[in-house]
C-alpha positions as YAML, in Angstrom:
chain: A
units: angstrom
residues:
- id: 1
  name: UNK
  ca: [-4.27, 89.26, -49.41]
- id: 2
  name: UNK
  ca: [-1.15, 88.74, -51.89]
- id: 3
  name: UNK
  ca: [0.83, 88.42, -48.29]
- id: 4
  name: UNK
  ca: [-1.36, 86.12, -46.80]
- id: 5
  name: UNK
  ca: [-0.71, 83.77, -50.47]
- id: 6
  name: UNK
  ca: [2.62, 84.67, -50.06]
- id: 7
  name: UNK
  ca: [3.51, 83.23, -46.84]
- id: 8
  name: UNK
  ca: [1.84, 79.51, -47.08]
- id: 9
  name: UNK
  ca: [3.82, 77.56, -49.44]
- id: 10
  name: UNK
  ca: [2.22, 74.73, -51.96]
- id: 11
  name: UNK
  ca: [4.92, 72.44, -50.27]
- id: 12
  name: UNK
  ca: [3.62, 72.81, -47.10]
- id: 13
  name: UNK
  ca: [0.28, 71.88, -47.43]
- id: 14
  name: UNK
  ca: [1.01, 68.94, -49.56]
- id: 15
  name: UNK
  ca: [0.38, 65.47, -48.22]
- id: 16
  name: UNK
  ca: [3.79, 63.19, -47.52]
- id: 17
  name: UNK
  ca: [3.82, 60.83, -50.33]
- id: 18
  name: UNK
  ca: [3.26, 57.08, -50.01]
- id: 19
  name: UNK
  ca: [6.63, 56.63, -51.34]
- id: 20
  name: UNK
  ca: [8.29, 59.35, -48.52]
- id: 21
  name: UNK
  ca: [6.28, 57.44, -45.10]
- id: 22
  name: UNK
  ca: [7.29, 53.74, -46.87]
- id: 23
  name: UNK
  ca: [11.00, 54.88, -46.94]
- id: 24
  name: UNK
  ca: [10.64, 56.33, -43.95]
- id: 25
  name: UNK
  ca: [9.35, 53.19, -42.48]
- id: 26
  name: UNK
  ca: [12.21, 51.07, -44.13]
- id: 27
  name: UNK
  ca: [14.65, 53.29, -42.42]
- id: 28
  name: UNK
  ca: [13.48, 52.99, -39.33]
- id: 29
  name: UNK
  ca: [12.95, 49.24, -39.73]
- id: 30
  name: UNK
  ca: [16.60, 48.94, -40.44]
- id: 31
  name: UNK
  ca: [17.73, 51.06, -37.68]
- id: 32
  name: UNK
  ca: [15.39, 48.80, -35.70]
- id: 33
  name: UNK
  ca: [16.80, 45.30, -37.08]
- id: 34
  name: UNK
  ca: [20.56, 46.83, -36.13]
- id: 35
  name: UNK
  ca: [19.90, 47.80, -32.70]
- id: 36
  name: UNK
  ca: [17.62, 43.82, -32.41]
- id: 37
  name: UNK
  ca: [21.17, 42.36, -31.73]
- id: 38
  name: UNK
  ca: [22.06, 40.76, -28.15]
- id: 39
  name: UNK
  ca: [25.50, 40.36, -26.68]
- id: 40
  name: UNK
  ca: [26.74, 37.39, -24.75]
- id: 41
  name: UNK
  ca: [26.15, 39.80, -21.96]
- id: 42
  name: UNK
  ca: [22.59, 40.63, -22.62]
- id: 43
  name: UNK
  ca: [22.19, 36.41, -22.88]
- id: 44
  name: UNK
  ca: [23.13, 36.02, -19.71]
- id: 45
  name: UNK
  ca: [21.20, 38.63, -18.08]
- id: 46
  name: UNK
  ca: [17.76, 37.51, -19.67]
- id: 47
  name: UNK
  ca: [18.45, 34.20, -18.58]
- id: 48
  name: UNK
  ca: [19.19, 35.14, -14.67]
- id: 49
  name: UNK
  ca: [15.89, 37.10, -15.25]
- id: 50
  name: UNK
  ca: [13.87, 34.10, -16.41]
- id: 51
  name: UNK
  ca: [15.82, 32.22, -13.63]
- id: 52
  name: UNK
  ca: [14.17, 34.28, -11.40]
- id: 53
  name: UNK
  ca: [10.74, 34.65, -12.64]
- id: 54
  name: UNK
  ca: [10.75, 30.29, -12.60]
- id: 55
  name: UNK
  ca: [11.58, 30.40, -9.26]
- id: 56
  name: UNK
  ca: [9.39, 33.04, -8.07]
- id: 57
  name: UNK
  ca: [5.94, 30.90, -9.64]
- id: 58
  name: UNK
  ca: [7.85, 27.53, -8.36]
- id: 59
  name: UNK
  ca: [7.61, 29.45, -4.89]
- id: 60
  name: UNK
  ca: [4.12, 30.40, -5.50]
- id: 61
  name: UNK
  ca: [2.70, 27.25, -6.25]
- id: 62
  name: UNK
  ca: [4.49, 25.22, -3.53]
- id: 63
  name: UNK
  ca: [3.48, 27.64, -0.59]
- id: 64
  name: UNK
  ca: [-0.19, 28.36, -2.24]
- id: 65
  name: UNK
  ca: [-0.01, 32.02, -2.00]
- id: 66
  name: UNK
  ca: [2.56, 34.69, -3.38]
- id: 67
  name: UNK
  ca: [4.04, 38.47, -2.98]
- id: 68
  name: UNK
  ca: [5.68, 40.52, -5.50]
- id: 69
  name: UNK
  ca: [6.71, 42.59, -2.63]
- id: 70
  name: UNK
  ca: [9.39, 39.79, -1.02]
- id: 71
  name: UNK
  ca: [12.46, 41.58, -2.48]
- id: 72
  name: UNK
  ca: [14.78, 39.82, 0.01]
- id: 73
  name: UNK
  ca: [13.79, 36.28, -1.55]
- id: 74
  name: UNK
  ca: [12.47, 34.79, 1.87]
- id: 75
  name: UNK
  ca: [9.56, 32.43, 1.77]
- id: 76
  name: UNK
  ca: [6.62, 33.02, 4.36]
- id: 77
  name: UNK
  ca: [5.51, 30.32, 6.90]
- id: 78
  name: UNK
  ca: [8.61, 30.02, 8.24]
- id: 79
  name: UNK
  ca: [10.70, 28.52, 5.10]
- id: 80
  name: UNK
  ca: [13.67, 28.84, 4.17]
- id: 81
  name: UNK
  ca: [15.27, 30.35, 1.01]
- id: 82
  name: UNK
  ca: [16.07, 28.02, -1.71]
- id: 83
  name: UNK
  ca: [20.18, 28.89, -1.78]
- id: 84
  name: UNK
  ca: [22.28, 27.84, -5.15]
- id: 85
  name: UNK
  ca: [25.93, 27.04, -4.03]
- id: 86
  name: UNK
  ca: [28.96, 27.22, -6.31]
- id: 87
  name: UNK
  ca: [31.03, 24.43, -7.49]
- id: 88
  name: UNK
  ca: [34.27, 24.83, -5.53]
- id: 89
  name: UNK
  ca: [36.49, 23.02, -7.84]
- id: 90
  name: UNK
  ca: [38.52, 21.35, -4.91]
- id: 91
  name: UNK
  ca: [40.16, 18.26, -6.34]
- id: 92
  name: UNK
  ca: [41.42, 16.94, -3.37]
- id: 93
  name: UNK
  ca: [40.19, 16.24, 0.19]
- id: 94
  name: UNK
  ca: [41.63, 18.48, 3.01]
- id: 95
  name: UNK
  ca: [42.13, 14.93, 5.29]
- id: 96
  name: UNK
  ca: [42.01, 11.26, 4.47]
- id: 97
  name: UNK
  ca: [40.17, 8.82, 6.48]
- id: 98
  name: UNK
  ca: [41.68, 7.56, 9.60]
- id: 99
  name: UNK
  ca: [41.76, 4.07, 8.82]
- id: 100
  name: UNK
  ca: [42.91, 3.12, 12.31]
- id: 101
  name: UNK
  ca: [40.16, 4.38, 14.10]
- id: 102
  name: UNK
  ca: [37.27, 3.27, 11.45]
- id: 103
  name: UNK
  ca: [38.46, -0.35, 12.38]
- id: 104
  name: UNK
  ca: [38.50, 0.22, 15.82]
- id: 105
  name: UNK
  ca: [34.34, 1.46, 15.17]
- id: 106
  name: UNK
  ca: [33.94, -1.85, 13.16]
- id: 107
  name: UNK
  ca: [35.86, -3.88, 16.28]
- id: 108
  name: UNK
  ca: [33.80, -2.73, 18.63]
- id: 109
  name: UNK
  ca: [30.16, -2.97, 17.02]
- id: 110
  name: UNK
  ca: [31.12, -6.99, 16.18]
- id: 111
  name: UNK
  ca: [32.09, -7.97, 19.05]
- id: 112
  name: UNK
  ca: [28.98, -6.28, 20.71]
- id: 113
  name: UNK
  ca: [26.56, -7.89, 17.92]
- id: 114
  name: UNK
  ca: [27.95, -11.15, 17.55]
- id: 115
  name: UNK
  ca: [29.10, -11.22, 21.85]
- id: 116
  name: UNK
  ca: [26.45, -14.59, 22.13]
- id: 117
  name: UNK
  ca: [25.02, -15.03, 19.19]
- id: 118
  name: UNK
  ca: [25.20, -18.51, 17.48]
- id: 119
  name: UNK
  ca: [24.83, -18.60, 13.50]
- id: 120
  name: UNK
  ca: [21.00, -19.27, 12.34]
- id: 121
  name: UNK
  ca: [19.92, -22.04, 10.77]
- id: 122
  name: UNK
  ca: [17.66, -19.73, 8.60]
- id: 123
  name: UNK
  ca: [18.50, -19.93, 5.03]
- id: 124
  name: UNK
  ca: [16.79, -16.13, 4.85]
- id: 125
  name: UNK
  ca: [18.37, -15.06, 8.18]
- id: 126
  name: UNK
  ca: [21.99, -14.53, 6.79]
- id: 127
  name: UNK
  ca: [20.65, -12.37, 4.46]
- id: 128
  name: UNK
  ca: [18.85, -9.75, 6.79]
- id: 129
  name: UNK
  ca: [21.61, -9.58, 9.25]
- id: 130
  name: UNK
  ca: [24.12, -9.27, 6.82]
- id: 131
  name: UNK
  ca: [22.16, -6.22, 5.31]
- id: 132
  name: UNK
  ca: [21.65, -4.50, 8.47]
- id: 133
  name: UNK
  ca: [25.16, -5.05, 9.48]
- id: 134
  name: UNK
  ca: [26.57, -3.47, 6.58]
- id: 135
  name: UNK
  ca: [23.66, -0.45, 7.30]
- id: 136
  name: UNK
  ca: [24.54, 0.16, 10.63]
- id: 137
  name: UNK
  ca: [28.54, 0.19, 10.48]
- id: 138
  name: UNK
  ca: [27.79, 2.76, 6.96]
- id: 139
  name: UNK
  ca: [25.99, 4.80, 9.67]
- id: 140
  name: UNK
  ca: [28.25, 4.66, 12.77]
- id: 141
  name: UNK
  ca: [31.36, 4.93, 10.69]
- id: 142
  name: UNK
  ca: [29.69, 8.28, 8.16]
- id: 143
  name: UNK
  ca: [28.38, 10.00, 11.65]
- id: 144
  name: UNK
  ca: [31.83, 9.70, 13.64]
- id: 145
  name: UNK
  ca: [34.16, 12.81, 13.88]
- id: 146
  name: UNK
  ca: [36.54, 11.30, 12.29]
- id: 147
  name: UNK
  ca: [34.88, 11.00, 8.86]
- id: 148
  name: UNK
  ca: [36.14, 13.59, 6.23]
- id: 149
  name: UNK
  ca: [33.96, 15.26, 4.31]
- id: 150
  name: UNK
  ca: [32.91, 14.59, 0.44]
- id: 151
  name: UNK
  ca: [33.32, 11.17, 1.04]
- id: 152
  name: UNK
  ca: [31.27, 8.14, 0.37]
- id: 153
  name: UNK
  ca: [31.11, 4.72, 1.75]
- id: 154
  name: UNK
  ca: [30.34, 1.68, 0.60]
- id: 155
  name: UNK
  ca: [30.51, -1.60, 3.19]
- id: 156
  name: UNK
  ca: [29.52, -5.26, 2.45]
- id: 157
  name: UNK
  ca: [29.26, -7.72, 4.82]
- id: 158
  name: UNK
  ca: [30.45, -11.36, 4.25]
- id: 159
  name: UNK
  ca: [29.07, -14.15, 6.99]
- id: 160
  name: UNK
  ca: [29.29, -17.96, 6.90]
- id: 161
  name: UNK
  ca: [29.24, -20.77, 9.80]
- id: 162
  name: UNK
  ca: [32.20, -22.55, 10.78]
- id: 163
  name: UNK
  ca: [32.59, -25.89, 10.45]
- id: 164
  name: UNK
  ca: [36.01, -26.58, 10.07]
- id: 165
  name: UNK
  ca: [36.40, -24.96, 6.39]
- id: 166
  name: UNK
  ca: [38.99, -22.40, 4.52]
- id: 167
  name: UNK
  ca: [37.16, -18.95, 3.51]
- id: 168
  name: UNK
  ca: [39.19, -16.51, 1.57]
- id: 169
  name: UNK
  ca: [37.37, -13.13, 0.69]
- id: 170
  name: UNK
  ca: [38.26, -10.89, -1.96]
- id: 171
  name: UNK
  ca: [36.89, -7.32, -3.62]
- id: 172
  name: UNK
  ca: [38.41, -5.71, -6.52]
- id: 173
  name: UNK
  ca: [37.58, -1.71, -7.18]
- id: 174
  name: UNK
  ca: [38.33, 1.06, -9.05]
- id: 175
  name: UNK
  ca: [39.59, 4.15, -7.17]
- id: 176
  name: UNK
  ca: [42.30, 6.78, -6.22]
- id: 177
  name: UNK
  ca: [45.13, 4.89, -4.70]
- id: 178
  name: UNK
  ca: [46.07, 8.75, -3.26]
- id: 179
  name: UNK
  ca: [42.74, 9.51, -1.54]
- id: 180
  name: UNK
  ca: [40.45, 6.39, -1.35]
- id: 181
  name: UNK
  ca: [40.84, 3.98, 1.62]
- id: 182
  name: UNK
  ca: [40.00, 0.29, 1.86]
- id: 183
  name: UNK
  ca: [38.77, -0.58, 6.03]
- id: 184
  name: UNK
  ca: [38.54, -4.48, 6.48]
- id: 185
  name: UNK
  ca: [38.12, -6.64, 9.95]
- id: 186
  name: UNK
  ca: [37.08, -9.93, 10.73]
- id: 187
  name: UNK
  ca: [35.60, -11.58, 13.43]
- id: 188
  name: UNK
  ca: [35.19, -15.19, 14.60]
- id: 189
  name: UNK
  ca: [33.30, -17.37, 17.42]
- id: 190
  name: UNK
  ca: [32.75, -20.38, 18.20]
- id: 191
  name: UNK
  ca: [29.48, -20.39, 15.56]
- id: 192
  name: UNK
  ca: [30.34, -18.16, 12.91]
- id: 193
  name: UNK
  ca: [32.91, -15.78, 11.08]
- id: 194
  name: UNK
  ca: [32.08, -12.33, 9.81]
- id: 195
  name: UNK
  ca: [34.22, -10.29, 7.60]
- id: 196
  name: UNK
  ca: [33.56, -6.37, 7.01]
- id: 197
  name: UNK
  ca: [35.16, -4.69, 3.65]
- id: 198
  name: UNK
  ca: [34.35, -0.91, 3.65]
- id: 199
  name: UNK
  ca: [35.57, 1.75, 1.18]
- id: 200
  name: UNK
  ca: [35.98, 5.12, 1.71]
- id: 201
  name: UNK
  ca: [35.67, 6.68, -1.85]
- id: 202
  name: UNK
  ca: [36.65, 10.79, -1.86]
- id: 203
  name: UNK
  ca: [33.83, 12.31, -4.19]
- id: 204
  name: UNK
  ca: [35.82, 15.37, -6.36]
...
């Protein structure tokens, strides 16, 4: 019996102390609050995670059904991933515009449009033909081989009747005198004169 009492300890069977579990709890709060800290690192890698997680219920609710299982990112039904491409920080173009041969697309399209046409006495008419003009040589003269890429273009079309008078035509712009181009032709009938200004603008 006085072996048995000797053995247990009062310590031991004493409750922890409300004091002793709060400190306890403060320490481990402030080893908490020191690990709570994220790195630049850890920034960047939640935010490629919530990247992914917008995409994924973007995907969902434009294809009406969704798998947590499509690890390889490709959509069902036949679609195609949605790909991200990197800047690549190319300042220049790697050709310039052939300026010889966009006039030469320009030549050839007037004199096929304008081969027997007479000018319209249509106040409205100029209008239409002038916009469709300027559409169609944009289009011929963007889908040609010769067109470099990263460029844009921007044509007008100018259009009167003749009747004897002095037309001078003008444009003023703000580009790249090392990259950008400036394409111009004119063409005359008996009926009418059209002039063509197009600008090849290199987009960095």
């Amino acid at each position: 019996m006085d072996r048995k009492m000797s053995g247990s300890s009062p310590a031991s069977t004493k409750p922890p102390s409300v004091a002793s579990f709060a400190q306890s709890r403060k320490s481990r709060g402030s080893v908490f609050e020191e690990k709570r800290g994220m790195s630049m690192k850890d920034v960047l890698v939640w935010k490629k995670i919530t990247r992914r997680w917008h995409d994924r219920v973007m995907e969902r609710q434009n294809r009406g059904g969704f798998c947590w299982w499509d690890h390889d990112g490709t959509r069902r039904r036949g679609r195609k991933p949605n790909l991200e491409k990197e800047p690549t920080y190319r300042m220049e173009p790697k050709c310039l515009p052939p300026v010889t041969d966009l006039i030469e697309i320009i030549k050839s399209y007037l004199e096929q449009r304008f081969s027997n046409q007479s000018y319209s006495e249509d106040p409205n008419a100029p209008k239409q033909i002038t916009m469709s003009i300027a559409d169609e040589i944009k289009e011929k003269m963007k889908s040609c081989e010769a067109w470099p890429d990263r460029y844009k273009c921007i044509c007008y079309v100018t259009m009167g009747q003749k009747m004897g008078q002095g037309v001078r035509v003008s444009s003023r712009c703000a580009w790249d005198e090392r990259f950008d181009r400036n394409i111009s032709y004119t063409f005359q009938n008996e009926h009418l004169f059209c002039v063509v200004t197009a600008f090849a603008i290199y987009c960095e």
